[in-house]
Coordinates of C-alpha atoms in Angstrom, one line a residue:
P7 CA 136.3 36.6 128.5
I8 CA 139.9 38.8 128.0
T9 CA 140.3 42.3 129.1
P10 CA 141.2 44.1 126.5
P11 CA 144.9 45.9 126.1
A12 CA 145.0 48.8 127.1
F13 CA 148.2 51.2 125.5
P14 CA 151.4 51.1 125.6
L15 CA 151.5 47.2 125.2
A16 CA 153.8 45.7 127.4
P17 CA 156.3 44.0 126.5
P18 CA 157.1 42.4 124.3
A19 CA 154.7 44.7 123.0
T20 CA 152.2 41.7 121.5
V21 CA 149.1 39.3 121.6
V22 CA 150.4 35.6 121.1
V23 CA 148.2 32.5 121.1
S24 CA 149.5 30.0 120.1
N25 CA 147.2 25.9 120.5
D26 CA 145.1 28.3 122.3
S27 CA 142.3 30.2 122.6
L28 CA 140.8 34.3 122.8
S29 CA 137.8 35.4 123.4
T30 CA 136.8 38.3 123.7
G31 CA 133.0 38.8 124.3
N32 CA 129.8 40.2 122.6
G33 CA 131.0 43.1 121.8
V34 CA 134.3 43.6 123.1
S35 CA 137.0 45.1 120.7
L36 CA 140.9 43.2 121.2
F37 CA 142.4 46.7 120.9
Q38 CA 141.4 50.3 121.3
L39 CA 143.1 53.7 121.1
P40 CA 141.6 56.3 122.5
S41 CA 141.8 60.0 120.6
G42 CA 144.6 62.2 121.1
Q43 CA 147.6 59.6 122.4
T44 CA 149.9 58.5 119.3
V45 CA 151.5 54.9 120.2
T46 CA 154.7 53.7 118.2
Q47 CA 155.8 50.1 118.9
S48 CA 158.3 47.5 116.5
Q49 CA 155.7 44.3 117.2
P50 CA 153.2 42.6 115.7
L51 CA 149.0 43.6 118.2
L52 CA 148.5 40.2 117.1
I53 CA 150.2 36.4 117.0
A54 CA 148.5 33.8 116.4
T55 CA 149.7 29.8 116.0
T56 CA 147.5 27.2 116.0
A57 CA 144.6 28.9 117.9
N58 CA 141.5 29.9 117.6
I59 CA 140.1 33.5 117.9
N60 CA 137.0 35.2 119.0
I61 CA 136.2 38.5 118.6
G62 CA 133.2 39.9 119.7
G63 CA 134.0 44.3 118.7
N64 CA 136.5 45.2 116.6
G65 CA 139.9 44.0 116.3
F66 CA 141.6 47.5 116.5
N67 CA 139.3 50.8 117.9
N68 CA 142.0 53.3 116.4
S69 CA 141.2 57.3 117.3
G70 CA 143.9 57.8 118.2
N71 CA 147.8 57.9 116.4
F72 CA 149.9 54.3 115.7
T73 CA 152.5 53.2 114.3
S74 CA 153.9 49.9 114.0
T75 CA 157.6 49.7 112.6
S76 CA 157.6 46.3 112.2
P77 CA 158.1 44.9 108.7
S78 CA 155.2 41.4 109.9
A79 CA 152.4 42.7 109.6
L80 CA 149.7 43.9 111.9
F81 CA 147.7 40.8 112.0
Q82 CA 149.5 37.3 111.5
L83 CA 147.6 34.0 112.1
T84 CA 148.6 30.7 111.2
D85 CA 147.2 27.6 111.2
S86 CA 144.3 28.7 113.1
A87 CA 140.7 30.0 113.2
A88 CA 139.9 34.0 113.7
S89 CA 135.8 35.2 113.6
V90 CA 135.6 39.4 114.1
G91 CA 132.3 40.7 115.2
G92 CA 132.8 44.7 114.4
S93 CA 135.5 45.1 112.0
L94 CA 139.1 44.2 111.9
V95 CA 140.3 47.7 113.0
N96 CA 137.6 50.6 112.6
M97 CA 139.3 53.8 112.7
N98 CA 137.6 57.4 114.1
G99 CA 139.2 60.8 113.3
G100 CA 142.9 59.0 113.9
S101 CA 145.7 57.4 112.1
L102 CA 147.4 54.4 111.3
T103 CA 151.1 53.5 109.6
T104 CA 152.2 50.6 109.3
A105 CA 155.8 49.3 107.8
G106 CA 154.4 45.6 106.5
S107 CA 150.9 43.9 106.0
V108 CA 147.9 44.4 107.5
I109 CA 147.0 40.9 106.9
E110 CA 149.2 37.3 106.7
L111 CA 147.2 34.1 107.3
T112 CA 148.6 30.3 106.5
N113 CA 146.8 28.4 106.5
A114 CA 144.6 31.1 108.2
S115 CA 141.2 31.5 108.4
L116 CA 140.2 35.0 109.3
D117 CA 136.4 35.5 108.6
L118 CA 134.3 38.8 109.8
G119 CA 131.2 38.4 108.2
N120 CA 128.3 41.1 107.2
N121 CA 132.0 44.0 108.3
P122 CA 134.7 45.8 106.3
V123 CA 138.2 44.6 107.0
L124 CA 139.1 48.6 106.5
Q125 CA 136.5 50.7 108.7
M126 CA 137.5 54.9 107.9
S127 CA 135.4 57.3 108.9
N128 CA 136.2 61.5 110.1
G129 CA 139.7 62.2 108.4
S130 CA 141.1 58.6 109.3
T131 CA 144.1 58.0 107.4
F132 CA 145.7 54.5 106.8
T133 CA 149.1 54.1 104.6
N134 CA 151.4 51.2 105.0
T135 CA 154.4 51.6 103.3
A136 CA 154.9 47.8 102.5
G137 CA 152.7 45.5 101.2
P138 CA 151.4 43.6 100.3
V139 CA 148.4 44.4 102.3
I140 CA 146.4 41.6 102.9
K141 CA 148.8 38.8 102.0
I142 CA 147.4 35.6 102.2
T143 CA 148.9 32.3 102.1
G144 CA 146.8 29.0 102.4
G145 CA 143.0 29.5 103.8
S146 CA 140.5 32.7 104.0
L147 CA 138.7 36.1 104.6
T148 CA 135.3 36.9 104.2
A149 CA 134.2 40.2 104.8
D150 CA 131.6 42.3 103.8
L151 CA 135.0 44.5 101.8
L152 CA 138.3 45.5 102.3
G153 CA 137.7 49.7 103.4
L154 CA 134.8 51.7 103.5
G155 CA 134.8 54.5 104.6
D156 CA 132.8 58.3 104.4
G157 CA 134.1 60.7 101.8
T158 CA 136.8 61.9 103.9
Q159 CA 139.0 59.2 104.2
T160 CA 142.9 58.8 103.0
F161 CA 144.0 55.5 102.0
N162 CA 147.8 55.3 100.8
F163 CA 148.2 51.6 100.4
T164 CA 151.9 50.7 98.4
G165 CA 152.1 46.9 97.5
S166 CA 149.8 44.8 96.2
L167 CA 146.2 45.0 98.1
L168 CA 145.6 41.1 97.6
D169 CA 148.3 38.3 97.5
L170 CA 146.7 35.3 97.1
T171 CA 148.3 31.8 96.9
N172 CA 146.0 28.5 97.3
A173 CA 144.1 31.6 99.4
T174 CA 140.6 31.6 99.4
V175 CA 139.2 35.4 99.0
T176 CA 134.7 36.2 99.5
L177 CA 133.5 39.8 99.4
R178 CA 130.1 41.2 98.9
T179 CA 132.1 44.1 97.0
F180 CA 135.7 45.5 97.1
G181 CA 134.7 48.8 98.6
E182 CA 132.4 51.7 99.1
D183 CA 131.4 55.3 100.8
T184 CA 128.3 55.4 103.0
C185 CA 127.7 59.3 101.1
N186 CA 127.4 58.8 97.0
N187 CA 129.7 60.8 94.8
C188 CA 132.0 62.2 97.7
G189 CA 134.5 59.2 98.7
N190 CA 138.7 60.0 98.3
D191 CA 140.2 57.6 95.6
A192 CA 142.7 55.2 97.1
H193 CA 145.7 55.5 96.2
F194 CA 148.3 52.8 95.3
T195 CA 152.4 52.9 94.5
L196 CA 153.7 50.3 93.4
A197 CA 156.5 48.7 92.3
T198 CA 156.9 47.5 88.4
N199 CA 155.1 45.2 86.7
E200 CA 153.0 44.9 91.0
P201 CA 150.4 43.8 90.1
L202 CA 147.4 45.4 92.8
L203 CA 145.8 41.8 92.6
K204 CA 147.8 38.8 92.6
L205 CA 146.2 35.5 92.5
N206 CA 147.8 32.1 92.3
N207 CA 145.6 29.4 92.5
S208 CA 143.1 30.6 94.8
T209 CA 139.9 32.4 94.7
L210 CA 138.6 35.8 95.0
T211 CA 134.2 36.5 95.5
L212 CA 132.9 39.7 94.6
N213 CA 129.1 38.7 95.9
D214 CA 127.3 42.4 94.3
N215 CA 130.1 45.1 92.5
T216 CA 127.5 47.0 91.4
H217 CA 128.5 50.6 90.8
N218 CA 132.3 49.8 92.2
D219 CA 135.7 48.5 89.7
I220 CA 138.6 48.0 90.7
G221 CA 141.5 49.5 88.7
P222 CA 144.1 52.0 89.9
T223 CA 143.5 55.3 91.1
K224 CA 143.9 58.7 89.3
G225 CA 147.4 60.9 89.8
P226 CA 149.2 63.5 88.2
N227 CA 152.0 61.4 87.9
P228 CA 153.8 58.2 85.8
Q229 CA 152.1 55.0 87.4
T230 CA 153.8 51.5 87.5
G231 CA 152.3 49.0 88.3
V232 CA 149.8 46.3 86.9
T233 CA 146.1 45.7 87.3
L234 CA 146.3 41.8 87.9
I235 CA 147.9 39.3 87.2
A236 CA 146.2 35.7 88.2
T237 CA 147.8 32.3 87.0
N238 CA 147.5 28.4 87.9
N239 CA 144.4 27.4 88.6
S240 CA 142.7 30.9 89.6
T241 CA 139.9 31.7 89.4
I242 CA 137.1 36.0 89.7
N243 CA 133.8 35.5 90.0
V244 CA 132.3 38.4 89.7
T245 CA 128.7 40.7 90.0
G246 CA 128.5 43.9 88.1
G247 CA 131.2 45.6 86.6
L248 CA 135.1 44.4 87.4
F249 CA 137.7 46.7 86.4
G250 CA 137.6 50.6 86.2
F251 CA 140.2 52.5 84.8
K252 CA 139.7 56.8 85.2
D253 CA 142.2 59.8 84.5
V254 CA 145.7 57.7 85.0
N255 CA 148.9 57.4 83.1
L256 CA 150.6 53.8 83.8
I257 CA 153.8 53.1 82.0
D258 CA 154.8 49.7 82.5
T259 CA 155.0 47.7 79.5
I260 CA 153.4 44.8 79.7
P261 CA 149.5 44.3 79.8
Q262 CA 147.5 45.5 82.8
I263 CA 145.2 42.2 83.4
Q264 CA 147.1 39.7 83.5
L265 CA 144.9 35.8 83.3
T266 CA 147.7 32.4 82.7
D267 CA 145.0 29.5 82.9
S268 CA 142.2 31.4 85.1
T269 CA 138.7 31.8 84.3
I270 CA 137.0 35.1 85.0
T271 CA 132.9 34.7 85.7
Q272 CA 130.7 37.9 85.5
K273 CA 127.5 38.3 85.7
K274 CA 125.6 41.3 85.4
G275 CA 125.3 44.4 88.2
T276 CA 122.1 44.6 90.1
D277 CA 121.6 48.4 88.4
P278 CA 119.5 48.0 85.2
L279 CA 120.7 51.7 84.9
Q280 CA 124.1 50.8 84.1
P281 CA 125.1 47.3 82.7
D282 CA 129.1 46.7 84.9
S283 CA 130.8 46.4 81.8
L284 CA 134.0 43.4 82.9
I285 CA 136.6 46.7 81.7
R286 CA 135.5 50.3 81.5
M287 CA 137.1 53.9 81.1
D288 CA 135.5 57.1 82.5
G289 CA 136.4 60.1 83.6
L290 CA 139.0 62.0 81.6
A291 CA 142.0 59.6 79.2
T292 CA 143.2 56.9 80.5
T293 CA 147.2 55.9 79.3
I294 CA 149.0 52.9 79.5
G295 CA 151.9 51.2 78.0
G296 CA 151.0 48.2 77.1
S297 CA 148.7 45.3 76.5
L298 CA 145.0 46.1 78.1
I299 CA 144.5 42.8 79.2
E300 CA 146.0 39.1 78.2
A301 CA 144.7 35.8 79.2
T302 CA 146.4 32.5 78.3
N303 CA 145.0 29.5 78.3
S304 CA 142.3 30.8 80.0
T305 CA 138.0 31.3 80.0
I306 CA 136.3 34.1 80.8
T307 CA 132.8 34.4 80.7
S308 CA 130.5 37.9 81.3
D309 CA 127.2 38.5 80.2
L310 CA 128.4 41.9 78.9
D311 CA 131.0 43.5 76.7
L312 CA 134.7 42.7 77.3
L313 CA 135.3 46.7 77.2
D314 CA 132.5 50.5 77.0
I315 CA 134.7 53.2 76.9
L316 CA 131.7 55.9 76.4
N317 CA 133.4 59.3 76.2
N318 CA 129.8 61.2 76.9
N319 CA 131.8 60.5 80.7
G320 CA 134.8 61.5 79.1
G321 CA 135.6 57.7 78.8
Q322 CA 139.5 57.1 76.9
L323 CA 141.5 54.4 76.5
V324 CA 145.6 56.4 74.5
M325 CA 147.7 52.9 74.2
N326 CA 151.1 53.9 75.0
S327 CA 152.5 51.1 72.5
S328 CA 151.8 49.7 69.8
N329 CA 150.5 46.5 71.0
P330 CA 147.2 44.9 70.3
V331 CA 144.7 45.9 72.9
A332 CA 143.8 42.7 73.8
V333 CA 145.6 39.4 73.2
F334 CA 143.4 36.1 73.2
N335 CA 146.0 33.0 73.5
G336 CA 144.3 29.4 73.8
G337 CA 141.8 29.2 75.0
S338 CA 137.9 29.9 75.9
Y339 CA 136.2 34.2 76.2
T340 CA 132.4 34.1 75.7
F341 CA 130.9 37.9 75.6
G342 CA 126.7 38.3 75.9
A343 CA 125.5 35.9 77.7
D344 CA 123.0 37.5 79.9
T345 CA 120.0 36.3 80.0
D346 CA 118.0 39.1 81.0
A347 CA 114.7 39.3 78.3
G348 CA 113.5 42.7 80.4
S349 CA 117.3 44.9 79.1
N350 CA 117.7 45.7 75.9
T351 CA 122.2 46.1 76.2
P352 CA 123.5 45.2 72.4
N353 CA 126.9 43.0 74.0
S354 CA 130.4 43.0 71.8
L355 CA 133.8 42.8 72.5
F356 CA 134.7 46.2 72.5
N357 CA 131.7 49.1 72.6
L358 CA 132.9 51.8 72.0
Q359 CA 130.9 56.0 71.7
G360 CA 131.9 59.5 71.7
F361 CA 129.6 62.4 71.8
N362 CA 130.6 64.8 69.7
T363 CA 130.6 65.4 66.0
D364 CA 131.7 67.6 63.3
S365 CA 129.8 70.0 62.0
V366 CA 130.5 69.4 57.4
T367 CA 130.5 65.6 57.6
G368 CA 128.1 64.9 61.3
L369 CA 130.2 62.1 61.9
G370 CA 132.0 61.0 65.8
T371 CA 135.1 62.8 66.1
D372 CA 135.6 61.7 69.4
Q373 CA 139.2 59.2 69.7
V374 CA 138.2 57.3 72.2
I375 CA 140.9 54.6 71.6
K376 CA 143.9 56.4 70.3
G377 CA 147.9 56.0 70.6
T378 CA 150.9 57.7 70.5
N379 CA 153.3 56.5 68.1
S380 CA 153.5 58.3 64.7
S381 CA 151.1 59.6 62.0
F382 CA 150.0 58.6 58.2
I383 CA 148.3 59.9 56.1
D384 CA 145.4 59.5 55.2
S385 CA 145.3 58.7 51.1
F386 CA 141.4 59.9 49.8
T387 CA 141.5 62.1 51.8
G388 CA 145.2 63.8 52.0
A389 CA 144.8 64.7 55.3
T390 CA 147.6 63.6 58.0
A391 CA 145.7 60.9 60.8
N392 CA 147.3 61.3 63.6
N393 CA 147.9 58.5 66.8
P394 CA 146.8 55.5 65.0
I395 CA 146.6 52.4 67.4
G396 CA 147.0 48.2 67.3
V397 CA 144.7 45.7 66.7
L398 CA 141.9 46.1 69.2
L399 CA 141.5 42.1 69.4
K400 CA 144.9 39.6 68.9
A401 CA 143.6 36.1 69.3
T402 CA 146.8 33.7 69.1
G403 CA 146.8 29.3 69.6
G404 CA 143.7 27.5 69.4
A405 CA 141.2 30.5 71.5
T406 CA 138.0 31.0 70.7
I407 CA 135.0 33.8 71.1
E408 CA 132.1 34.5 70.9
V409 CA 129.8 36.8 71.3
K410 CA 125.9 36.2 71.3
A411 CA 123.2 38.4 72.2
G412 CA 121.4 39.2 74.6
A413 CA 117.6 38.3 75.4
G414 CA 115.9 41.7 75.2
D415 CA 118.5 42.4 72.6
L416 CA 117.3 44.4 69.9
V417 CA 118.2 44.6 66.2
S418 CA 118.7 49.0 65.8
N419 CA 118.9 50.4 63.0
G420 CA 120.0 47.1 61.1
I421 CA 122.8 46.3 63.6
Y422 CA 122.6 43.0 64.8
P423 CA 123.2 42.9 68.3
G424 CA 126.3 40.3 69.7
N425 CA 129.3 42.4 67.1
A426 CA 132.3 42.2 68.4
V427 CA 133.4 46.1 67.2
R428 CA 130.7 48.5 68.0
L429 CA 132.1 52.2 67.2
D430 CA 129.6 54.8 67.1
S431 CA 129.7 58.2 66.6
M432 CA 133.7 58.2 67.1
L433 CA 136.8 58.3 64.9
L434 CA 139.2 55.3 64.7
E435 CA 142.5 55.7 63.4
S436 CA 144.5 52.5 63.5
A437 CA 147.6 51.0 62.1
A438 CA 147.1 47.5 62.2
G439 CA 144.3 46.7 61.2
I440 CA 141.4 45.7 64.2
I441 CA 141.0 41.9 64.1
E442 CA 143.5 39.6 64.1
L443 CA 143.0 36.5 63.4
T444 CA 146.1 33.1 64.0
G445 CA 146.2 29.4 64.2
T446 CA 148.3 27.3 65.3
G447 CA 150.9 25.0 63.3
S448 CA 151.8 26.3 59.8
T449 CA 150.8 22.8 58.1
D450 CA 148.5 20.8 59.9
F451 CA 145.8 23.5 60.1
T452 CA 144.6 21.6 63.2
T453 CA 144.4 23.9 65.8
V454 CA 141.5 27.3 63.6
T455 CA 141.4 30.8 66.5
T456 CA 137.9 31.3 66.6
L457 CA 135.4 34.4 67.0
T458 CA 132.1 34.3 66.1
T459 CA 129.0 36.5 66.6
A460 CA 125.4 36.8 67.6
G461 CA 124.7 39.9 64.9
D462 CA 128.0 42.2 62.8
A463 CA 131.0 41.2 63.1
M464 CA 132.0 45.2 63.5
A465 CA 129.3 47.1 63.4
I466 CA 129.6 51.4 63.1
S467 CA 127.1 53.9 63.3
Q468 CA 127.8 58.3 62.4
S469 CA 131.9 56.6 63.1
K470 CA 135.1 57.7 60.9
V471 CA 137.8 55.0 60.6
V472 CA 141.0 54.7 59.3
S473 CA 143.4 52.0 58.5
L474 CA 146.3 51.0 56.5
G475 CA 144.9 47.7 56.0
P476 CA 143.7 45.7 55.9
V477 CA 140.7 45.4 58.4
I478 CA 140.9 42.0 59.2
S479 CA 143.9 39.5 58.8
L480 CA 143.4 36.0 59.5
N481 CA 145.8 33.7 59.1
N482 CA 144.5 29.4 60.0
G483 CA 141.3 32.0 61.7
L484 CA 137.7 31.5 61.4
I485 CA 135.3 33.7 61.9
N486 CA 131.0 33.4 62.4
V487 CA 129.0 35.8 61.2
T488 CA 125.4 34.7 62.4
N489 CA 122.6 37.8 61.6
G490 CA 123.2 40.0 60.1
A491 CA 126.6 41.0 58.1
L492 CA 130.9 40.2 58.5
I493 CA 131.2 44.9 58.8
T494 CA 127.8 47.3 58.4
L495 CA 128.8 51.2 57.9
T496 CA 125.3 52.9 59.2
N497 CA 124.5 56.6 59.8
G498 CA 126.3 58.4 57.5
S499 CA 129.9 56.1 58.6
N500 CA 133.2 56.6 56.6
M501 CA 135.4 53.7 56.8
N502 CA 139.1 54.8 54.7
V503 CA 141.3 51.8 54.2
T504 CA 144.7 52.1 53.2
G505 CA 145.3 48.6 51.3
D506 CA 144.1 45.8 50.6
L507 CA 140.1 45.4 54.1
L508 CA 139.9 41.0 54.2
S509 CA 143.7 39.0 54.3
L510 CA 143.3 34.7 54.2
T511 CA 146.2 32.8 54.6
N512 CA 146.5 29.6 56.3
H513 CA 143.3 27.4 55.2
S514 CA 141.1 30.5 57.0
K515 CA 137.1 31.2 56.5
I516 CA 134.8 33.7 57.0
N517 CA 131.4 32.6 57.0
V518 CA 128.4 34.5 57.5
V519 CA 125.7 32.9 57.4
N520 CA 123.2 35.6 57.1
G521 CA 122.9 38.1 56.1
P522 CA 126.3 40.0 53.1
L523 CA 129.8 41.0 53.7
I524 CA 129.7 44.4 53.4
L525 CA 126.4 46.2 54.4
V526 CA 126.9 50.1 53.4
T527 CA 123.6 52.3 54.5
G528 CA 122.1 54.6 56.1
S529 CA 122.7 58.7 55.7
A530 CA 124.8 61.2 58.1
P531 CA 122.5 63.9 60.2
T532 CA 121.2 66.2 58.0
G533 CA 123.4 68.5 56.3
S534 CA 126.3 67.1 56.4
T535 CA 129.0 65.8 53.6
P536 CA 129.5 63.2 52.2
S537 CA 125.6 62.5 53.5
V538 CA 125.9 58.8 52.6
S539 CA 127.6 56.0 54.8
T540 CA 131.4 55.6 51.9
L541 CA 133.6 52.8 52.1
N542 CA 136.9 53.2 49.9
V543 CA 139.6 50.5 50.2
S544 CA 141.7 51.5 48.0
G545 CA 143.6 47.6 48.0
A546 CA 141.5 44.6 46.7
L547 CA 138.7 43.5 48.3
V548 CA 140.7 40.5 49.9
N549 CA 144.3 39.4 49.8
F550 CA 144.4 35.3 50.0
G551 CA 148.0 33.9 50.6
G552 CA 150.3 31.0 52.1
S553 CA 149.2 27.5 52.1
G554 CA 145.8 28.4 50.4
G555 CA 142.7 26.4 51.3
N556 CA 140.9 30.2 51.9
L557 CA 137.8 30.2 51.9
I558 CA 134.7 33.3 52.0
V559 CA 131.1 31.6 52.5
V560 CA 128.2 34.3 52.2
N561 CA 124.7 33.3 52.6
N562 CA 121.1 35.8 52.1
S563 CA 119.1 36.4 49.8
I564 CA 118.6 40.7 48.6
C565 CA 118.7 41.1 45.9
G566 CA 115.5 39.0 45.4
G567 CA 116.8 37.9 41.2
A568 CA 119.2 37.1 40.3
C569 CA 122.2 40.3 41.5
T570 CA 124.7 42.6 39.9
V571 CA 127.9 41.1 39.5
T572 CA 130.6 43.4 39.4
S573 CA 134.1 42.8 39.0
G574 CA 132.8 39.0 39.5
I575 CA 131.5 40.0 43.2
Q576 CA 127.9 39.8 43.2
V577 CA 126.6 43.0 44.7
S578 CA 122.7 44.7 45.5
G579 CA 122.2 48.0 45.7
S580 CA 124.3 51.3 43.4
N581 CA 127.0 53.7 43.7
I582 CA 129.6 50.5 43.7
V583 CA 132.1 50.4 41.8
I584 CA 135.3 47.1 42.3
G585 CA 138.2 47.7 40.2
P586 CA 139.5 44.6 38.2
N587 CA 141.4 42.5 40.3
P588 CA 139.4 42.1 43.3
I589 CA 140.5 39.3 44.9
K590 CA 144.4 39.0 45.9
N591 CA 146.4 35.1 45.0
P592 CA 142.3 33.5 43.5
G593 CA 144.3 30.5 43.5
L594 CA 144.9 30.4 46.9
G595 CA 141.0 30.8 48.2
S596 CA 137.8 31.6 46.8
I597 CA 134.2 33.2 47.3
S598 CA 131.5 30.4 47.2
V599 CA 128.0 32.6 47.0
S600 CA 125.4 29.9 48.5
G601 CA 123.6 31.4 45.0
A602 CA 122.1 33.9 42.0
N603 CA 120.5 36.0 44.4
T604 CA 123.2 36.3 47.4
A605 CA 124.6 39.8 47.6
V606 CA 128.6 39.4 48.6
I607 CA 128.5 43.9 48.8
Q608 CA 125.4 45.1 49.7
T609 CA 124.3 49.7 49.8
T610 CA 121.2 50.8 50.2
N611 CA 120.1 54.6 51.2
G612 CA 122.7 56.2 48.5
G613 CA 125.2 54.1 50.2
K614 CA 129.4 54.4 48.5
V615 CA 131.3 51.8 48.4
T616 CA 134.8 51.6 46.0
I617 CA 137.5 49.2 46.1
T618 CA 140.2 50.3 43.5
A619 CA 141.2 47.2 42.7
P620 CA 144.3 48.1 40.6

């Protein structure tokens, strides 16, 4: 064992281990700076090349004030292996400032076991003025978490937190405080388009990230930078939540979460009362300048939802552009893979819930997602519908998307679980529709973009939706609805569509296996006006186009006997008005029903449907 060096370090002020080994002994830290001492040096602390390092205690115990002006990493390992019996950096009331990374590994491994990389207490402050904070090019990092605080610490990160190339990082969780709801957030300064997490042919594993999200933290000013760029067969494995956004204004116009030829596998967290979605928004509004997520030729498998925004926690997403919220280009995306029969957490791509309701209509007024581009007019009410957004989901290039019903999910108020879009007690104003699927090829139509839902594709409860339409657009696209309707309105919901409701072009298909195409049902809260769910469409039910070959297939036995036929559409229920031309370009597509008792449109409990179809 060696005696830990004392500060100030003798020139060249660096511990260098080359083609050799270093061991401090059990419980002995490598570097120690006591309280009250101030040290500034221009060299790294440790440089190891082709070495074995065994630190029995902490790598650096710092209760003083330490500044490294070197642009090189504080700890550098090349072709080496290191184990640490404590934290790499442990700070108790001290401050640490670096002009470069804290760790740089090159074909090297660093193992901290069940200890954090950075441990901060008693008002400690860590600041790096240039990033990345941790850079690994070949090799691995194993630790309990990256940052552990007691609620009094301050992290000021500049540059990417993780910059990984051909690397593996394994953690229990990303970071946490030892107290409940008392911690200071870490603050990140990122250059334009610079990612908080950068993975290139690398793997990040979080074994229990329950109650812990990765994402930019709140600040008073607009911020540059994005959350994730993962490329070249990178993999993220996580149990619990992954990405979280809270009260932050992100102005970069590229997607905040970017996957290219990469994989995310997410398992439900360990707290049954908090089913962590892949992406979550809470606190005050988060504003972004581009799409929220874009995945290209990638794979996502999640037990739960793609995106949760619950406005009773103040959550809101503001889109500063007309870009889609989520974009999937090729690849495979599965949500709701939860196999826990003891939970009832209806799964969806988008789970959006408001809190406040209008005293007259009883419908939700919270714009859980809204935009900041130009306004348009609700043609049915004459009111100005402010801040429309782009589509929620845009999928292209033969992407396959599936939303499953979890093992414990139950049918609730006539809504089948496993939805692409689930809106509850809110207001949604969309300028470009809600779902858009586009396949590849304009002539052969061999690669179809597919969305499969276990339940209603769109489940809308006690909400108002205003759209310029079409609400759903398919271009060589396919939607399979296993149970329920393509669109279900319940609990007094109101949908106003200026234009056509659906658009199918170039051999597109909607297949409703067990339910109607449209279901409008349920009353609003007592005393509300209007009191029932309503669908108003100024255009056609469907507009067929392109080279033809479009098809809507509906299977059910709703009518019991022969359905009523209105303008050629089989319907069940009252208060259904359909104009003379519900199908535009009927030579380019058709609606197929399984029999005379199959309803394409169904109303119950006083629900109303008006399709002007002039």
